[in-house]
Coordinates of N, CA and C in Angstrom, one line a residue:
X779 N -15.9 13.3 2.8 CA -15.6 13.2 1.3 C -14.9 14.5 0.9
X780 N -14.0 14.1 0.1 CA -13.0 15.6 -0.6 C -14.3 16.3 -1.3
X781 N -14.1 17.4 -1.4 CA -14.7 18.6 -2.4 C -13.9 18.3 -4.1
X782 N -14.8 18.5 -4.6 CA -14.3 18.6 -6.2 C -13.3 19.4 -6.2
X783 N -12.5 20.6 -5.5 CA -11.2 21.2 -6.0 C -10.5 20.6 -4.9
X784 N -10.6 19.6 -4.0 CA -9.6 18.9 -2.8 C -9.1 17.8 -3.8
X785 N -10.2 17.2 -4.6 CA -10.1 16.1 -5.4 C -9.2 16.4 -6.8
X786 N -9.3 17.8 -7.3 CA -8.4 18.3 -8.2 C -7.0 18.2 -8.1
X787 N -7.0 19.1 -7.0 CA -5.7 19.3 -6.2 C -4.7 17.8 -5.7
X788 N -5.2 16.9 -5.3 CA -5.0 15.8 -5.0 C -4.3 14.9 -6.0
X789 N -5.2 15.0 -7.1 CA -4.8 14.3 -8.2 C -3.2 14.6 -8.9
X790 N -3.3 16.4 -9.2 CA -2.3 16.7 -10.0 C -1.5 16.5 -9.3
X791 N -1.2 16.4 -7.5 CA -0.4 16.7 -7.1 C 0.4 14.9 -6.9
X792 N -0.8 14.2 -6.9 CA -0.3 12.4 -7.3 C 0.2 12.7 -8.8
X793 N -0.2 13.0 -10.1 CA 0.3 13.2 -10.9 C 2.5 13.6 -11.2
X794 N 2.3 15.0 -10.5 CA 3.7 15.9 -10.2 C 4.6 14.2 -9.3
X795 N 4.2 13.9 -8.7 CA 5.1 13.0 -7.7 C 5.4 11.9 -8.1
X796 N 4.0 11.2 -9.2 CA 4.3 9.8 -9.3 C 5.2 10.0 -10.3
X797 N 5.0 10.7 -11.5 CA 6.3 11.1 -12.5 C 7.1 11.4 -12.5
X798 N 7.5 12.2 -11.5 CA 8.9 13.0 -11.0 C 9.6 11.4 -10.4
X799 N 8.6 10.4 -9.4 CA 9.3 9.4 -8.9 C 9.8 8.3 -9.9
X800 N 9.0 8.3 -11.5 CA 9.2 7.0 -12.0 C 10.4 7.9 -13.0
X801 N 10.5 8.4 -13.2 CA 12.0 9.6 -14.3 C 13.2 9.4 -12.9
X802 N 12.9 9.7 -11.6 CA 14.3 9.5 -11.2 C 14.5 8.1 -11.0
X803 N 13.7 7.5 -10.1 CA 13.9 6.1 -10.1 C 13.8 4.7 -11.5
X804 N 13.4 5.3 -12.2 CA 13.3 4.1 -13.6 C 14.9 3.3 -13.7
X805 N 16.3 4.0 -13.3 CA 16.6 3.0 -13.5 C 16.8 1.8 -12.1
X806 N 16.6 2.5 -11.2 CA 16.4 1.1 -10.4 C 15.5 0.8 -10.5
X807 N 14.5 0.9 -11.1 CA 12.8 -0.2 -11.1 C 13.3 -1.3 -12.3
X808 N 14.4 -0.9 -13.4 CA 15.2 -1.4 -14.4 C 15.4 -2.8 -14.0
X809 N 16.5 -2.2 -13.4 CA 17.5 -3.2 -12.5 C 16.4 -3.9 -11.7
X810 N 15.9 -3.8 -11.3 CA 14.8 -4.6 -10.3 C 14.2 -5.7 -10.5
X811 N 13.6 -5.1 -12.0 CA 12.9 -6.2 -13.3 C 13.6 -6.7 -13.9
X812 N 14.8 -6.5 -14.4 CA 15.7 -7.3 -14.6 C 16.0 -8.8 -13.9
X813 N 16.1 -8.4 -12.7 CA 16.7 -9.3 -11.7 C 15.6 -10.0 -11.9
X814 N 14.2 -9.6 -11.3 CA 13.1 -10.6 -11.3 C 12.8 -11.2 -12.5
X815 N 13.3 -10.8 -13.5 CA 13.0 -11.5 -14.8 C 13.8 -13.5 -14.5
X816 N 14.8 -13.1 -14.2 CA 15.5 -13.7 -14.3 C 15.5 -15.1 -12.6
X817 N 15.2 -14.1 -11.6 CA 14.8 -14.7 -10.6 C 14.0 -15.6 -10.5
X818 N 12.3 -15.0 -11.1 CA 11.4 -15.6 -11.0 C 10.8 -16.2 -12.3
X819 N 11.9 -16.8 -13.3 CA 11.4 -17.4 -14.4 C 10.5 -16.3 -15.3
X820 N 11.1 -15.1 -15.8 CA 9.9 -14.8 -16.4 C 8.8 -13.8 -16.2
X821 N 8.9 -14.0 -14.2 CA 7.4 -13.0 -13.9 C 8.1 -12.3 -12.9
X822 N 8.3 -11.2 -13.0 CA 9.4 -10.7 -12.2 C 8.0 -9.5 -11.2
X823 N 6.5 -9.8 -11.6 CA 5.6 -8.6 -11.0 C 4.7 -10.2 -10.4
X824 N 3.8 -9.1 -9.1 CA 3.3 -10.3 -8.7 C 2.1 -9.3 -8.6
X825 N 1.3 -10.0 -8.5 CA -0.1 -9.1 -9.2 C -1.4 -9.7 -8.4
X826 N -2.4 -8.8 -7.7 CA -3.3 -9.3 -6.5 C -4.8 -8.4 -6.5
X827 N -5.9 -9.5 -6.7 CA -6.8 -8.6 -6.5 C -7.0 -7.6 -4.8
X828 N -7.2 -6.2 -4.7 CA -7.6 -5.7 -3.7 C -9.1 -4.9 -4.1
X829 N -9.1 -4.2 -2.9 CA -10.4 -3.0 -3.2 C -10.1 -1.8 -3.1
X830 N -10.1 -1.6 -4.0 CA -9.7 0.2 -4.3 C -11.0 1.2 -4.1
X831 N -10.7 1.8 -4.9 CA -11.7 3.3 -4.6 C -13.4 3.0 -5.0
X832 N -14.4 3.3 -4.1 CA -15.8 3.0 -4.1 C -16.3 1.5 -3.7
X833 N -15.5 0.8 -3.5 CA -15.8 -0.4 -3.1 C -14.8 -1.4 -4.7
X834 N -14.6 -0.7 -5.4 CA -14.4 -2.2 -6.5 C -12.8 -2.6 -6.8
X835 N -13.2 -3.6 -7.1 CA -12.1 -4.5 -7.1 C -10.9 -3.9 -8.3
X836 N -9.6 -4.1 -8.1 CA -8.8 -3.9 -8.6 C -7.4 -4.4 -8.4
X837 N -6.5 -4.3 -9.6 CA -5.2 -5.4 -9.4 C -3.9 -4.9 -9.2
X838 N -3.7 -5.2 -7.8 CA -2.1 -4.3 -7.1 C -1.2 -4.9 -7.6
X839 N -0.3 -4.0 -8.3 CA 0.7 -4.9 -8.8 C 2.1 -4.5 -7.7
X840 N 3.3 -5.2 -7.4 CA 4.5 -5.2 -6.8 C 5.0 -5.9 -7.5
X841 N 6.8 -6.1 -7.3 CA 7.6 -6.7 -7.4 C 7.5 -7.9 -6.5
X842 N 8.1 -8.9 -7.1 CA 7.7 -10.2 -6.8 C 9.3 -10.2 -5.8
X843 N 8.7 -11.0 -4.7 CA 9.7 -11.1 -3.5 C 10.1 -12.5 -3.6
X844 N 9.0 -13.3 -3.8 CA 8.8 -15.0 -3.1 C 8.4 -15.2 -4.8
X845 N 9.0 -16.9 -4.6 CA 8.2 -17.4 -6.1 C 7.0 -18.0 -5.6
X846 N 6.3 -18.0 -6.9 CA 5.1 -18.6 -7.0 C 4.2 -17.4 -6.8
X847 N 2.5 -17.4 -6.3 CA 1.5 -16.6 -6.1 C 1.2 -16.2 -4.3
X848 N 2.0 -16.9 -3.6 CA 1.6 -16.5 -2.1 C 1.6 -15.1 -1.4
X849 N 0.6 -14.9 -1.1 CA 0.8 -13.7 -0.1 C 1.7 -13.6 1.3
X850 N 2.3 -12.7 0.9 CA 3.0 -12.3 2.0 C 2.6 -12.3 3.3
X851 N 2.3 -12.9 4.3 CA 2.1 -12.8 5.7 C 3.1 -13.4 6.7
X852 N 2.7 -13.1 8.0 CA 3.8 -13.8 9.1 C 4.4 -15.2 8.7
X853 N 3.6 -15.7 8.1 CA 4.2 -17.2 8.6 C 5.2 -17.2 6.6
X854 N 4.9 -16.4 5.8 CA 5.6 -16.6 4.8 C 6.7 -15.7 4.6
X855 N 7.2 -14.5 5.7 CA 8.2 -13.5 5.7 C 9.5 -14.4 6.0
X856 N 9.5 -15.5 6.9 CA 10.5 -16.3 7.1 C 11.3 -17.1 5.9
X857 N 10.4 -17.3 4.7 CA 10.6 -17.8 3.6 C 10.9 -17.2 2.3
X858 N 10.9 -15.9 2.8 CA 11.6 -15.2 1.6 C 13.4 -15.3 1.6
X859 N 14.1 -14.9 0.2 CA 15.0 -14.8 0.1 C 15.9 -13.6 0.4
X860 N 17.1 -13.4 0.8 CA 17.7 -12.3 0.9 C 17.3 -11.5 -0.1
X861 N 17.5 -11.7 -1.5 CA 16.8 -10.9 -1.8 C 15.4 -10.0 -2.2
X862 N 14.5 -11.0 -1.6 CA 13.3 -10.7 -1.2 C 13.0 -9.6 -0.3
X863 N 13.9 -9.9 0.7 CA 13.9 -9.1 1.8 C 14.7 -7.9 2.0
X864 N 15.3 -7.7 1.1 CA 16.0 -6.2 0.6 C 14.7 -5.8 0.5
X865 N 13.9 -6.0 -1.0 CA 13.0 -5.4 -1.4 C 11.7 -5.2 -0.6
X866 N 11.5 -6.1 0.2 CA 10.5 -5.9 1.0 C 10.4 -4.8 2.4
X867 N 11.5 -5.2 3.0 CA 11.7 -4.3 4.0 C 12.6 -3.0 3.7
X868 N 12.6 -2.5 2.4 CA 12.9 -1.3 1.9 C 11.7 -1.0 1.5
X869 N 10.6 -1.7 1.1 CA 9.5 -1.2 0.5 C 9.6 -1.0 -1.0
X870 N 10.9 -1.7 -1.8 CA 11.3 -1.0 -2.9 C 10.1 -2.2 -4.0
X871 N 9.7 -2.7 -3.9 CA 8.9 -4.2 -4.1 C 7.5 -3.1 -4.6
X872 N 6.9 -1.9 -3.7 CA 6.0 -1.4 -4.0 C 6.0 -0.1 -5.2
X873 N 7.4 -0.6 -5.9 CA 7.1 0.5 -6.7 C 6.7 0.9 -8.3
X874 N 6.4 -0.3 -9.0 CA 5.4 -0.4 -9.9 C 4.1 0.1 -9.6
X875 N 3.7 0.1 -8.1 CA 2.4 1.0 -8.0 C 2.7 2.6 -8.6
X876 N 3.8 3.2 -8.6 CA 3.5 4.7 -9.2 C 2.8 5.0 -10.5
X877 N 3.3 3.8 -11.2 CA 2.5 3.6 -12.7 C 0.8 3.5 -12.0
X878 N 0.5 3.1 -10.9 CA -0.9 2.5 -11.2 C -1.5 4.4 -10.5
X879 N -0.5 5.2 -9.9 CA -0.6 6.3 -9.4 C -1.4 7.2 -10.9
X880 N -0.1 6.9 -11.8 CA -0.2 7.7 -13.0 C -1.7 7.4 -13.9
X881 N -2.1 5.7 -13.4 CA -3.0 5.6 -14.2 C -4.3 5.8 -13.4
X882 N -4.6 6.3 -12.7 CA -5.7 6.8 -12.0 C -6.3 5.5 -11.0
X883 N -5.7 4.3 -11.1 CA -6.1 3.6 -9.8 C -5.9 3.7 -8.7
X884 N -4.6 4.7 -8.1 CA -4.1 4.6 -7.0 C -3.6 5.9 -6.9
X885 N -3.4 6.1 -5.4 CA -3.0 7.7 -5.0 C -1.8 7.8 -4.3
X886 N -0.9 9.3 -4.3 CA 0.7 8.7 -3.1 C 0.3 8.5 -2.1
X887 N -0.9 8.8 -1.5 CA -1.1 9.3 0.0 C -2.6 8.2 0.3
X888 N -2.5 7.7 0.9 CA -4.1 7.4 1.4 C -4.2 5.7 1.8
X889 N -5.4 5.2 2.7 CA -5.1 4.1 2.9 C -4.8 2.9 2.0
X890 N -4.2 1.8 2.7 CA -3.5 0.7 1.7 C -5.3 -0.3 1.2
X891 N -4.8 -0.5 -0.3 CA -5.9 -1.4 -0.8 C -6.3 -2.7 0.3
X892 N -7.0 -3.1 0.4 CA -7.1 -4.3 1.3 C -7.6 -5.1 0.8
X893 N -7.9 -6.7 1.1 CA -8.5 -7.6 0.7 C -9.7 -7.9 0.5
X894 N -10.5 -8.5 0.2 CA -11.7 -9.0 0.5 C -11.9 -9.3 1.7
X895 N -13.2 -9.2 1.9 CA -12.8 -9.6 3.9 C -13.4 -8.6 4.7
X896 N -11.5 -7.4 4.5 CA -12.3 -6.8 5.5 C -12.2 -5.1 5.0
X897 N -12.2 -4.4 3.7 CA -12.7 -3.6 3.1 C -14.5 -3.8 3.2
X898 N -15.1 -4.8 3.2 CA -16.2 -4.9 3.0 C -16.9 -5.3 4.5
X899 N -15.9 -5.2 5.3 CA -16.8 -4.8 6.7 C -17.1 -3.7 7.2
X900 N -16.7 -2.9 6.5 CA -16.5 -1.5 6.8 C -18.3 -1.0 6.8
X901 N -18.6 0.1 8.4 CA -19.9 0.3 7.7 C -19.6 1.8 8.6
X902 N -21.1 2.0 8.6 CA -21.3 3.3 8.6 C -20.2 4.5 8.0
X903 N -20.3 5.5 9.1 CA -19.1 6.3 8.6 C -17.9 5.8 7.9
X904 N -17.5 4.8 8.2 CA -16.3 4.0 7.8 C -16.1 3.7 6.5
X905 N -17.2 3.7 6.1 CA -17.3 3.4 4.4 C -16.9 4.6 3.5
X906 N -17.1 5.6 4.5 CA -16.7 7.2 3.5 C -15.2 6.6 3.2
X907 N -14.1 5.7 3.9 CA -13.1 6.0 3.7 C -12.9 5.3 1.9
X908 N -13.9 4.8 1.4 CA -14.2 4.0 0.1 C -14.1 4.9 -1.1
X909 N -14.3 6.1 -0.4 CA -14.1 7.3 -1.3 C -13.0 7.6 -1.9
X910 N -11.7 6.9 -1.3 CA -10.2 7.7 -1.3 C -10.4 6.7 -2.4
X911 N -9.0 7.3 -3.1 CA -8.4 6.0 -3.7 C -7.3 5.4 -3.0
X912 N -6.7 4.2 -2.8 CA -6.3 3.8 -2.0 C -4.6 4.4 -2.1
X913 N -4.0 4.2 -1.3 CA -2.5 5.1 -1.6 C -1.4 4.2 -1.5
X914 N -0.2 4.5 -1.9 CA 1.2 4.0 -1.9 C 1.2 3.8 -0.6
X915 N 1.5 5.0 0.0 CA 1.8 5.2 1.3 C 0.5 5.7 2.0
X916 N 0.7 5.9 3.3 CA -0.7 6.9 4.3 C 0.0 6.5 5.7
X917 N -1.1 7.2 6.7 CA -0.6 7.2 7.8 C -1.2 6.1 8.5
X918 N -1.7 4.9 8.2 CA -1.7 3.8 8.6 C -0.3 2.8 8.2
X919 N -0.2 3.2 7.2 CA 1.0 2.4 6.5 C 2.3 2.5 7.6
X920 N 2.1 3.5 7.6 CA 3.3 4.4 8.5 C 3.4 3.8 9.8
X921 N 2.5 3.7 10.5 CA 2.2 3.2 11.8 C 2.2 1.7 11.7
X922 N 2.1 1.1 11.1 CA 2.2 -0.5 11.3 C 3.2 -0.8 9.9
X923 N 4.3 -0.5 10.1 CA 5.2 -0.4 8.5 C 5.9 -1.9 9.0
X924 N 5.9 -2.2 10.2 CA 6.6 -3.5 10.6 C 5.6 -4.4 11.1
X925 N 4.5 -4.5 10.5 CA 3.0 -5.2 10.7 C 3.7 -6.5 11.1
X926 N 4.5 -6.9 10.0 CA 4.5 -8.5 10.0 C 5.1 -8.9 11.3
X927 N 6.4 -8.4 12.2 CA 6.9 -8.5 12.9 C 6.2 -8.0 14.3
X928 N 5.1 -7.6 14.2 CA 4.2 -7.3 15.3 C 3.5 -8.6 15.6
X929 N 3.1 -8.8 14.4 CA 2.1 -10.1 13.7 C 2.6 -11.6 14.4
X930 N 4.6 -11.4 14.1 CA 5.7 -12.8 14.6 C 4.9 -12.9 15.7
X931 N 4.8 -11.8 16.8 CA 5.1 -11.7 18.4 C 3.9 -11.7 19.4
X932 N 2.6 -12.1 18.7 CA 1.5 -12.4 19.1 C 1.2 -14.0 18.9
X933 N 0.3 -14.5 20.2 CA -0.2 -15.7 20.0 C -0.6 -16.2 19.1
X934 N -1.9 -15.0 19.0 CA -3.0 -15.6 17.5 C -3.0 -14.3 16.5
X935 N -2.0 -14.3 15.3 CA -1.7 -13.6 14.6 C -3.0 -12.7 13.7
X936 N -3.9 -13.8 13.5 CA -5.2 -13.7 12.2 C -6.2 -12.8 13.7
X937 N -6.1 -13.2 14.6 CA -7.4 -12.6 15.7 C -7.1 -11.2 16.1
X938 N -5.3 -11.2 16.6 CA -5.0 -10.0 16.8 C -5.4 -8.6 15.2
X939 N -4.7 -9.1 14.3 CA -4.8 -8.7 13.5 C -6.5 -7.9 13.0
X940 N -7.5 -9.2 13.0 CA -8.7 -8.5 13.0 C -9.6 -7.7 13.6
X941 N -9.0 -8.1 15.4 CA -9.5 -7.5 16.4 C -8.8 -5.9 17.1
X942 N -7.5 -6.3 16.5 CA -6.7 -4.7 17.0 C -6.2 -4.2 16.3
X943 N -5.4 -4.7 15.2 CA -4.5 -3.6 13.7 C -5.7 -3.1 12.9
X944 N -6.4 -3.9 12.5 CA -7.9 -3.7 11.3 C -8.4 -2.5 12.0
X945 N -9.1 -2.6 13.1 CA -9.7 -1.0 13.6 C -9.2 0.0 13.8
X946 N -7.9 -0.3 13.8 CA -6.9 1.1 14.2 C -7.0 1.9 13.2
X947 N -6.2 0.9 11.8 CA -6.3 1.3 10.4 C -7.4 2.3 10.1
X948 N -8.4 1.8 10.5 CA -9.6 2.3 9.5 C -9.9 3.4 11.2
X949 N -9.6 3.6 12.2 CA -9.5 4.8 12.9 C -8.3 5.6 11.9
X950 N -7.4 5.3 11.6 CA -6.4 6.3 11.3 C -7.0 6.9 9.9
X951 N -7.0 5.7 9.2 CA -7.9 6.3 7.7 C -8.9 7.0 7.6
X952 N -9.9 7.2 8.6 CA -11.2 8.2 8.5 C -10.7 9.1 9.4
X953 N -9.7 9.5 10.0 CA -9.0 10.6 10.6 C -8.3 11.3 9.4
X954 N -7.9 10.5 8.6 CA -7.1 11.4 7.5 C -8.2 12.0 6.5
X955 N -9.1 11.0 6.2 CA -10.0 11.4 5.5 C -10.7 12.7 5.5
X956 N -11.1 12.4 6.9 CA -11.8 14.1 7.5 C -10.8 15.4 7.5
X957 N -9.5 14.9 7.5 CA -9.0 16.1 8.0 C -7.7 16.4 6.9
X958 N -7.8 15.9 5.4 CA -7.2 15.7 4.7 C -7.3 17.1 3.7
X959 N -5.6 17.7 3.8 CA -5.0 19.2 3.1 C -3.4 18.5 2.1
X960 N -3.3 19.1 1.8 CA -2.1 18.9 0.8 C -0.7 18.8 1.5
X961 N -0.9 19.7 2.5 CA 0.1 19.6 3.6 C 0.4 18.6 4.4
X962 N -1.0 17.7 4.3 CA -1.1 16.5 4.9 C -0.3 15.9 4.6
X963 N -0.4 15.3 3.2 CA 0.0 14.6 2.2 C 1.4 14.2 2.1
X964 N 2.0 15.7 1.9 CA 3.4 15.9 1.7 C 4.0 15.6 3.3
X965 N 3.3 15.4 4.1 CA 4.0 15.0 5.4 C 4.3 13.8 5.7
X966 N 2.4 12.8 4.6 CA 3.8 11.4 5.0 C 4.5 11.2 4.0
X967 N 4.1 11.7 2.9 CA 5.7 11.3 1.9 C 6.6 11.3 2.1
X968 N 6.6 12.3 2.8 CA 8.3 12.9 3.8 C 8.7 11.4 4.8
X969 N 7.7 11.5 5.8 CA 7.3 10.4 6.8 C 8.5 9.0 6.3
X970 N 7.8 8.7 4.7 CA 7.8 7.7 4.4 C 9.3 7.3 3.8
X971 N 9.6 8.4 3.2 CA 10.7 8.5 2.5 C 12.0 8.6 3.4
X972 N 11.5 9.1 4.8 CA 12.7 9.6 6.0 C 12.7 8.1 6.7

């Protein structure tokens, strides 16, 4: 678990970044919402319960890729539209989270919110990682950034997934956890942004 000035530090420095990122980027997040205004009848954000920080539930918002409410997985990446898939495989889709940066639900750096499922399998040690807030980016993210297409190229997509990506994740997430400096941080930003 961070110390009270790791947790200081952490914050202002999510603060400094998510602001700095929504002043330069605002006007493509503009343009973005615009388009989905118009794309998606209206609802241009698509909005998902996960589990954030301490165990409790909380609502990820992104840019809407696909119409209607579906989640994004293997078998629905084929169904998106060109322009879905700009946004998705740029990552540009995740950037209404910096607002959720600014508002204390979410962090730049640290593991991705997860579902029900399998946030709540988590035990022993593993649960320390409940402590973070969940992040934009991290170095799980980083490591499986082409999940889905891992996901195409296996037999059983849901087994692999729970039996070999899920543990890795939460190996890499309690690795950052324990050994989490500022320096860290700014590495995958870099990581993420390169």
């Amino acid at each position: 678990m961070l110390s009270k000035k790791q947790r200081f530090v952490k914050r202002t420095f999510d603060l400094i970044i998510s602001m700095a990122g929504i002043f330069v980027l605002s006007p493509l997040m503009s343009l973005i919402f615009l388009i989905g205004l118009f794309k998606f009848r209206g609802k241009p954000f698509f909005k998902t319960a996960r589990i954030g920080q301490y165990g409790k539930e909380f609502i990820l918002i992104k840019f809407r890729i696909i119409s209607g409410d579906e989640h994004i997985d293997h078998k629905a990446v084929n169904d998106i539209s060109w322009y879905g898939k700009i946004l998705h495989q740029s990552k540009l889709n995740e950037l209404p989270q910096l607002c959720q940066v600014v508002m204390g639900s979410m962090s730049m750096v640290g593991p991705r919110p997860d579902v029900r499922g399998f946030a709540d399998q988590l035990s022993g040690e593993e649960r320390k990682i409940l402590f973070l807030k969940p992040g934009v980016t991290g170095p799980a993210t980083i490591k499986y950034k082409h999940e889905l297409n891992i996901l195409n190229q296996v037999e059983n997509p849901e087994v692999y997934n729970r039996e070999i990506i899920w543990p890795d994740k939460v190996r890499i997430n309690l690795h950052y956890l324990l050994h989490w400096s500022l320096k860290l941080d700014c590495y995958y930003l870099i990581r993420t942004l390169a």
